[in-house]
Amino acid sequence: MAKRKHRNRYRGPDLTSHLAVEIGDTLELQAGDFDERGFATTEYETAPVTISGAIPGEKVAAKVVKIYPDRIATLAKNVECASEHRVQPKCIYFGECSGCQWQHVDYDRQLEIKRDIVVRALSQYGDLRDAPVTETLPSPKRFHYRNHARFSVGRGDENGIAGYKNADSRRFVRIDECAIMDERINETLSQLQGRLDRMTQFSIRMGSNTGDTIIQPLLPAEIQDVPSGRQKYIEEVKGARFQVAASSFFQVNTAQLSAIVDEIVSVLELDGNDTLVDLYCGVGTFTRLLSPYVESVVGIEESASAIEDAKTNCIDVDNVTFIQAKAEFAAVELSQSGQTVDVAIIDPPRIGCHPQALEALKTLFPRRIMMVSCNPTTMARDLNALCESGFRLVSVRPVDMFPQTKHVESLALLEKCGSKQSSTAS
């Protein structure tokens, strides 16, 4: 399911207007804990400060890049007392480009931090505080794993140049090679760099296991050597081929997606006799890959283009049906129809599950639920709602789908209260 963003604008008191600080100034700071943006935090004359490129415990000289009403955004320039977890970033653009937050942190520590993020999110709810949270599942690839890139195109003196905009300074940064993108995406980028006049942004999507590529939107007419404008591409996962529309969501880390499927099959203990509901099924990724392990699957998805792809992707599978509808409506209809559901897998957008979808799951009352979430905060909220109505949280497995960044995926297993404790909870 597409990971829709939900932005909260700060509406509180102005916390920085009293400061005699300007953009470009250098501040001597002691870095504290990471925040939800992936930045180290501290205070300067009572004002909150975020420090990009710092690690908690470090003393740094940091340049002010933006002054917001609620914080000062800074970028670490010199580290006086380096953390034992500091490593040399692989990317020459790190810091100036804000796409990666943690390239300066050693990978084992990144995995620990991501587990801590999940633990903190669960700790906000009493019934979830004691749930087992296992070690973070590492990514098979730490760099060059992303199969989807979205670039901005510069203006003025940077007209036709591809790059990214820093999230705080909004400064355009030319990017000739992105360290987390599939190397074939970088090869395509090199063919286009400097030739993108009249464009404002574009995307490249790549089948990591097929090499199939689409570029959207259609490139200017004078670029004839790089095909663009196709609407679909093909990816392959665990021997299954997937058609994916340009508008549809697909996991950006294909190698880690295979590992997630293995984890789900193991944890759910599917015996071939279950009816599975795949809520927010997208292009049918889990629907297709889990179909050999169950008696039947019902895939539910709102997007018409995704359902079209899902039907194509499962055309040779005879135990799958799809419903095109909002998850909350289709789940309610299933529960009202008397449909027996043994297992459910839910992969909601970043904003989490619709309350009605959760209510329908409570009515369907499957033996097990596997929640796949890219947002620990909304995951914890939704898990708590389910645990208040007859389910218990057995275990949570953080997954590093996005190395070098703050983002963490999670697999959360719930069971009916009274069910035998799964061995995976240990």
Coordinates of C-alpha atoms in Angstrom, one line a residue:
M1 CA 0.0 0.0 0.0
A2 CA 1.3 3.5 -0.8
K3 CA 2.8 5.2 2.2
R4 CA 0.9 8.4 2.3
K5 CA 2.5 11.2 4.3
H6 CA 0.8 13.1 7.0
R7 CA 2.4 16.4 7.9
N8 CA 1.8 18.2 11.2
R9 CA 2.6 21.9 11.1
Y10 CA 3.9 23.5 14.3
R11 CA 1.3 25.8 15.8
G12 CA 2.7 26.5 19.2
P13 CA 4.6 29.5 20.7
D14 CA 7.6 31.0 19.0
L15 CA 10.6 29.4 20.8
T16 CA 13.4 31.0 18.8
S17 CA 12.5 34.7 18.3
H18 CA 14.5 35.9 21.4
L19 CA 17.8 34.6 20.0
A20 CA 20.5 36.7 18.4
V21 CA 21.3 34.0 15.9
E22 CA 21.3 34.2 12.1
I23 CA 21.6 31.6 9.3
G24 CA 25.3 30.9 8.8
D25 CA 26.3 31.3 12.4
T26 CA 28.4 28.6 14.1
L27 CA 27.2 27.2 17.5
E28 CA 29.2 25.1 19.9
L29 CA 26.8 22.3 20.9
Q30 CA 26.6 19.1 22.9
A31 CA 24.5 16.5 21.0
G32 CA 21.7 14.8 22.8
D33 CA 19.3 12.0 21.7
F34 CA 18.0 11.5 18.2
D35 CA 14.5 12.9 17.5
E36 CA 11.8 11.6 15.1
R37 CA 13.6 13.3 12.2
G38 CA 16.8 11.3 12.8
F39 CA 18.7 14.4 14.1
A40 CA 20.6 14.7 17.3
T41 CA 19.0 17.3 19.6
T42 CA 20.1 19.8 22.2
E43 CA 19.2 23.3 23.4
Y44 CA 20.8 26.7 22.8
E45 CA 19.7 29.5 25.2
T46 CA 16.5 27.5 26.0
A47 CA 15.6 27.0 22.3
P48 CA 15.4 23.5 20.9
V49 CA 18.1 22.7 18.3
T50 CA 18.5 19.8 15.9
I51 CA 22.0 18.8 14.6
S52 CA 22.2 17.0 11.4
G53 CA 25.4 14.8 11.1
A54 CA 25.9 14.6 14.9
I55 CA 25.7 11.5 17.2
P56 CA 24.4 11.7 20.8
G57 CA 27.2 12.5 23.2
E58 CA 29.4 14.3 20.7
K59 CA 30.6 17.9 21.0
V60 CA 30.3 19.7 17.7
A61 CA 30.6 23.0 15.9
A62 CA 27.4 23.3 13.9
K63 CA 26.3 25.8 11.3
V64 CA 22.8 27.3 11.5
V65 CA 20.9 26.4 8.3
K66 CA 17.4 27.4 9.2
I67 CA 15.5 29.1 12.1
Y68 CA 12.0 27.8 12.7
P69 CA 9.6 29.0 15.3
D70 CA 10.0 25.7 17.2
R71 CA 13.7 24.9 16.6
I72 CA 17.0 25.9 15.2
A73 CA 18.2 23.5 12.4
T74 CA 22.0 23.1 12.3
L75 CA 24.5 21.0 10.4
A76 CA 27.6 19.6 12.2
K77 CA 30.8 20.9 10.6
N78 CA 33.5 20.0 13.1
V79 CA 33.4 17.2 15.7
E80 CA 35.5 17.8 18.7
C81 CA 34.7 14.7 20.7
A82 CA 33.7 11.9 18.3
S83 CA 31.4 9.0 19.3
E84 CA 32.8 5.4 19.1
H85 CA 29.9 4.8 16.7
R86 CA 31.1 7.4 14.1
V87 CA 32.2 6.2 10.7
Q88 CA 33.1 8.0 7.5
P89 CA 30.0 8.6 5.3
K90 CA 30.3 6.9 2.0
C91 CA 28.4 9.7 0.1
I92 CA 30.2 12.9 -0.7
Y93 CA 26.9 14.8 -0.4
F94 CA 26.1 13.6 3.1
G95 CA 25.0 16.5 5.3
E96 CA 24.4 18.9 2.4
C97 CA 21.7 16.5 1.1
S98 CA 19.3 15.4 3.8
G99 CA 18.1 12.2 2.2
C100 CA 20.2 10.0 4.5
Q101 CA 20.3 10.9 8.2
W102 CA 22.7 8.2 9.6
Q103 CA 25.5 7.5 7.1
H104 CA 27.9 8.7 9.8
V105 CA 26.7 6.0 12.3
D106 CA 28.1 2.5 12.1
Y107 CA 25.6 0.0 10.8
D108 CA 25.3 -2.2 13.9
R109 CA 24.4 0.9 15.9
Q110 CA 21.8 2.0 13.3
L111 CA 20.1 -1.4 13.9
E112 CA 20.1 -0.8 17.7
I113 CA 18.7 2.7 17.3
K114 CA 15.8 1.4 15.1
R115 CA 14.9 -1.2 17.7
D116 CA 15.0 1.5 20.4
I117 CA 12.6 3.6 18.2
V118 CA 10.1 0.7 18.1
V119 CA 10.4 0.1 21.8
R120 CA 9.8 3.7 22.7
A121 CA 6.7 3.8 20.5
L122 CA 5.2 0.7 22.2
S123 CA 6.1 2.0 25.6
Q124 CA 3.5 4.8 25.2
Y125 CA 0.8 2.1 25.8
G126 CA 0.7 0.1 29.0
D127 CA -0.6 -3.1 27.4
L128 CA 2.3 -3.0 24.9
R129 CA 5.3 -2.2 27.1
D130 CA 6.3 -5.7 27.8
A131 CA 5.9 -7.0 24.3
P132 CA 9.0 -8.8 23.0
V133 CA 10.9 -6.7 20.5
T134 CA 13.6 -8.7 18.7
E135 CA 16.8 -7.4 17.2
T136 CA 16.4 -5.5 13.9
L137 CA 16.5 -7.6 10.8
P138 CA 19.5 -6.2 8.9
S139 CA 19.3 -5.4 5.2
P140 CA 21.2 -7.7 2.7
K141 CA 22.5 -4.5 1.1
R142 CA 23.5 -1.4 3.1
F143 CA 24.0 0.8 0.0
H144 CA 22.6 0.8 -3.5
Y145 CA 19.4 -0.9 -2.4
R146 CA 16.7 1.6 -3.5
N147 CA 14.8 0.7 -6.7
H148 CA 12.9 4.1 -6.8
A149 CA 14.4 7.6 -7.1
R150 CA 12.6 10.9 -7.3
F151 CA 14.9 13.8 -8.3
S152 CA 14.3 17.6 -8.4
V153 CA 15.6 19.7 -11.3
G154 CA 17.4 22.9 -10.6
R155 CA 16.5 26.4 -12.0
G156 CA 18.5 29.4 -13.0
D157 CA 22.2 28.6 -13.0
E158 CA 21.3 25.0 -12.2
N159 CA 18.7 24.6 -15.0
G160 CA 18.6 21.1 -16.3
I161 CA 20.6 19.7 -13.4
A162 CA 19.2 16.8 -11.3
G163 CA 19.5 16.7 -7.5
Y164 CA 17.7 16.9 -4.2
K165 CA 16.6 19.8 -2.0
N166 CA 17.8 19.9 1.6
A167 CA 14.8 19.5 3.9
D168 CA 15.8 22.4 6.1
S169 CA 17.8 24.9 4.1
R170 CA 15.8 24.1 0.9
R171 CA 19.1 24.5 -0.9
F172 CA 19.4 22.6 -4.2
V173 CA 22.2 20.0 -4.2
R174 CA 23.4 18.6 -7.5
I175 CA 23.6 14.8 -7.3
D176 CA 25.7 12.8 -9.8
E177 CA 25.5 9.6 -7.8
C178 CA 23.3 8.6 -4.9
A179 CA 24.9 6.0 -2.6
I180 CA 21.6 4.3 -1.6
M181 CA 20.2 4.1 -5.2
D182 CA 20.5 1.0 -7.4
E183 CA 23.6 1.4 -9.4
R184 CA 21.6 1.2 -12.6
I185 CA 19.5 4.2 -11.5
N186 CA 22.8 6.1 -11.1
E187 CA 23.8 5.0 -14.6
T188 CA 20.5 6.4 -15.9
L189 CA 21.0 9.6 -13.9
S190 CA 24.4 10.1 -15.5
Q191 CA 22.9 9.9 -19.0
L192 CA 20.3 12.6 -18.1
Q193 CA 22.4 14.9 -15.9
G194 CA 22.5 18.5 -17.3
R195 CA 19.9 17.8 -20.1
L196 CA 16.7 18.2 -18.2
D197 CA 15.7 21.7 -19.3
R198 CA 12.0 22.7 -18.7
M199 CA 11.5 19.9 -16.2
T200 CA 11.0 20.4 -12.4
Q201 CA 11.2 16.8 -11.2
F202 CA 11.3 13.2 -12.4
S203 CA 11.4 9.7 -11.1
I204 CA 13.3 6.5 -12.1
R205 CA 11.9 3.1 -11.0
M206 CA 14.0 0.0 -11.5
G207 CA 13.3 -3.7 -11.3
S208 CA 16.2 -4.8 -9.1
N209 CA 16.0 -8.4 -10.3
T210 CA 14.9 -7.7 -13.9
G211 CA 16.7 -4.5 -14.9
D212 CA 13.3 -3.2 -16.3
T213 CA 13.2 0.6 -16.0
I214 CA 10.6 3.4 -16.2
I215 CA 11.1 7.1 -16.2
Q216 CA 8.3 9.5 -15.5
P217 CA 7.1 11.9 -16.8
L218 CA 8.0 11.8 -20.5
L219 CA 11.4 13.4 -21.0
P220 CA 11.9 16.4 -23.4
A221 CA 11.7 15.6 -27.1
E222 CA 15.4 16.2 -27.6
I223 CA 16.4 13.3 -25.3
Q224 CA 16.0 10.4 -27.7
D225 CA 18.6 8.1 -26.3
V226 CA 16.9 7.4 -22.9
P227 CA 13.4 5.8 -23.2
S228 CA 10.7 7.4 -20.9
G229 CA 7.0 7.7 -20.4
R230 CA 6.2 4.0 -19.9
Q231 CA 3.5 3.4 -17.4
K232 CA 4.5 0.0 -16.0
Y233 CA 7.6 -2.0 -15.2
I234 CA 8.3 -5.6 -14.2
E235 CA 10.0 -6.8 -11.0
E236 CA 10.7 -10.3 -9.7
V237 CA 10.6 -11.5 -6.1
K238 CA 11.2 -15.1 -5.1
G239 CA 10.6 -16.3 -8.6
A240 CA 7.2 -14.5 -9.0
R241 CA 6.9 -11.7 -11.5
F242 CA 5.2 -8.4 -10.6
Q243 CA 3.8 -5.8 -12.9
V244 CA 3.9 -2.4 -11.2
A245 CA 2.2 0.8 -12.5
A246 CA 4.1 4.1 -12.2
S247 CA 1.4 5.2 -9.8
S248 CA 1.5 2.1 -7.6
F249 CA 3.5 1.4 -4.5
F250 CA 6.2 -1.2 -4.3
Q251 CA 8.7 -1.8 -1.6
V252 CA 11.9 0.1 -2.4
N253 CA 14.3 -2.6 -1.1
T254 CA 13.6 -5.7 -3.1
A255 CA 16.2 -7.9 -1.4
Q256 CA 14.8 -7.1 2.0
L257 CA 11.3 -7.7 0.8
S258 CA 12.3 -11.3 0.1
A259 CA 13.6 -11.6 3.7
I260 CA 10.3 -10.1 5.0
V261 CA 8.2 -12.7 3.2
D262 CA 10.4 -15.5 4.7
E263 CA 9.9 -14.0 8.1
I264 CA 6.1 -13.7 7.7
V265 CA 5.7 -17.3 6.5
S266 CA 7.8 -18.5 9.5
V267 CA 6.0 -16.4 12.1
L268 CA 2.4 -17.0 10.9
E269 CA 3.0 -20.8 10.9
L270 CA 0.6 -21.2 7.9
D271 CA -0.5 -24.8 7.4
G272 CA -2.1 -24.7 4.0
N273 CA -5.7 -24.7 5.3
D274 CA -6.2 -21.1 6.3
T275 CA -8.2 -18.3 4.7
L276 CA -6.0 -15.2 4.5
V277 CA -7.2 -11.6 4.1
D278 CA -4.5 -9.2 2.7
L279 CA -5.7 -5.7 3.7
Y280 CA -4.1 -2.8 1.8
C281 CA -2.8 -5.4 -0.7
G282 CA -1.4 -3.0 -3.3
V283 CA -0.2 -4.8 -6.4
G284 CA -0.7 -8.1 -4.7
T285 CA 2.8 -8.7 -3.4
F286 CA 2.0 -10.5 -0.2
T287 CA -1.2 -11.9 -1.8
R288 CA 0.8 -13.7 -4.5
L289 CA 3.8 -14.7 -2.3
L290 CA 1.7 -16.1 0.5
S291 CA -0.9 -17.9 -1.7
P292 CA 1.1 -21.2 -1.8
Y293 CA 0.9 -21.4 2.0
V294 CA -2.9 -21.0 2.5
E295 CA -6.2 -22.4 1.1
S296 CA -7.4 -19.0 -0.1
V297 CA -6.5 -15.3 -0.1
V298 CA -8.7 -12.2 -0.4
G299 CA -6.8 -9.1 -1.4
I300 CA -8.3 -5.7 -0.6
E301 CA -7.1 -2.5 -2.2
E302 CA -8.5 1.0 -2.9
S303 CA -6.3 1.9 -5.9
A304 CA -7.8 0.8 -9.3
S305 CA -4.4 0.7 -11.0
A306 CA -2.9 -1.4 -8.2
I307 CA -5.8 -3.9 -8.3
E308 CA -5.4 -4.1 -12.1
D309 CA -1.7 -5.0 -11.5
A310 CA -2.6 -7.4 -8.7
K311 CA -5.0 -9.4 -10.9
T312 CA -2.3 -9.6 -13.6
N313 CA 0.3 -10.6 -11.0
C314 CA -1.9 -13.4 -9.8
I315 CA -3.4 -14.5 -13.1
D316 CA -1.9 -18.0 -12.7
V317 CA -2.9 -18.4 -9.1
D318 CA -6.3 -20.1 -8.5
N319 CA -6.9 -19.4 -4.8
V320 CA -6.9 -15.6 -4.9
T321 CA -9.7 -13.1 -5.2
F322 CA -9.6 -9.3 -5.1
I323 CA -11.9 -6.6 -3.9
Q324 CA -11.4 -3.0 -5.1
A325 CA -12.6 -0.8 -2.2
K326 CA -11.4 1.2 0.7
A327 CA -10.0 -1.2 3.3
E328 CA -12.5 -0.1 6.0
F329 CA -15.5 -0.6 3.7
A330 CA -14.4 -4.0 2.3
A331 CA -13.4 -5.3 5.7
V332 CA -16.8 -4.4 7.2
E333 CA -18.6 -6.1 4.3
L334 CA -16.6 -9.2 4.8
S335 CA -17.4 -9.3 8.5
Q336 CA -21.1 -8.7 7.8
S337 CA -21.1 -11.5 5.1
G338 CA -20.0 -14.1 7.7
Q339 CA -16.7 -14.7 5.9
T340 CA -14.4 -16.9 8.0
V341 CA -10.9 -15.4 8.2
D342 CA -8.2 -17.4 9.9
V343 CA -5.2 -15.0 9.3
A344 CA -5.0 -11.4 8.3
I345 CA -2.0 -9.4 7.0
I346 CA -2.3 -5.6 7.1
D347 CA 0.1 -3.2 5.4
P348 CA -1.4 0.2 5.9
P349 CA -0.1 3.6 4.7
R350 CA 2.1 5.7 7.0
I351 CA -0.9 7.3 8.7
G352 CA -2.0 3.9 9.9
C353 CA -5.2 1.9 9.7
H354 CA -8.6 3.5 9.4
P355 CA -10.6 3.1 12.7
Q356 CA -13.3 1.3 10.8
A357 CA -10.8 -1.2 9.4
L358 CA -9.7 -2.0 12.9
E359 CA -13.3 -2.4 14.0
A360 CA -13.9 -4.8 11.1
L361 CA -10.8 -6.8 12.1
K362 CA -12.2 -7.1 15.6
T363 CA -15.4 -8.5 14.1
L364 CA -13.6 -10.9 11.7
F365 CA -11.5 -11.9 14.7
P366 CA -8.8 -13.9 12.8
R367 CA -6.6 -16.3 14.7
R368 CA -3.5 -14.3 13.9
I369 CA -2.8 -10.8 12.5
M370 CA 0.5 -9.7 11.0
M371 CA 0.8 -6.0 10.8
V372 CA 3.5 -4.6 8.4
S373 CA 4.2 -1.0 9.3
C374 CA 6.6 1.8 8.2
N375 CA 5.6 4.1 11.1
P376 CA 6.2 2.9 14.7
T377 CA 4.0 5.6 16.2
T378 CA 0.8 4.8 14.2
M379 CA 1.7 1.1 14.5
A380 CA 1.7 1.3 18.3
R381 CA -1.6 3.2 18.3
D382 CA -3.3 0.6 16.1
L383 CA -1.8 -2.4 18.0
N384 CA -3.1 -0.9 21.2
A385 CA -6.6 -0.6 19.7
L386 CA -6.6 -4.2 18.7
C387 CA -5.2 -5.3 22.0
E388 CA -8.1 -3.6 23.8
S389 CA -10.6 -5.8 21.9
G390 CA -9.5 -9.4 22.2
F391 CA -6.0 -9.6 20.7
R392 CA -2.6 -9.8 22.3
L393 CA 0.7 -8.6 20.9
V394 CA 3.0 -11.6 20.7
S395 CA 6.1 -10.1 19.2
V396 CA 7.5 -7.3 17.1
R397 CA 10.4 -7.6 14.6
P398 CA 12.0 -4.3 13.5
V399 CA 13.2 -4.5 9.9
D400 CA 15.8 -2.3 8.3
M401 CA 14.1 -1.6 4.9
F402 CA 15.9 1.8 4.6
P403 CA 19.6 1.6 5.7
Q404 CA 21.4 4.9 6.4
T405 CA 18.0 6.6 7.2
K406 CA 15.8 7.1 10.2
H407 CA 13.0 5.0 8.8
V408 CA 12.2 1.6 10.2
E409 CA 9.7 -1.1 9.1
S410 CA 8.2 -3.5 11.6
L411 CA 6.4 -6.8 11.6
A412 CA 4.0 -7.2 14.5
L413 CA 2.3 -10.4 15.3
L414 CA -1.0 -10.5 17.2
E415 CA -3.1 -13.5 18.3
K416 CA -6.5 -14.0 19.7
C417 CA -6.5 -13.9 23.4
G418 CA -6.5 -17.4 24.7
S419 CA -4.6 -18.8 21.7
K420 CA -1.5 -20.8 22.4
Q421 CA 1.6 -18.6 22.8
S422 CA 3.6 -18.7 19.6
S423 CA 7.1 -19.9 19.8
T424 CA 8.2 -16.8 17.9
A425 CA 7.6 -14.7 20.9
S426 CA 10.8 -15.9 22.6

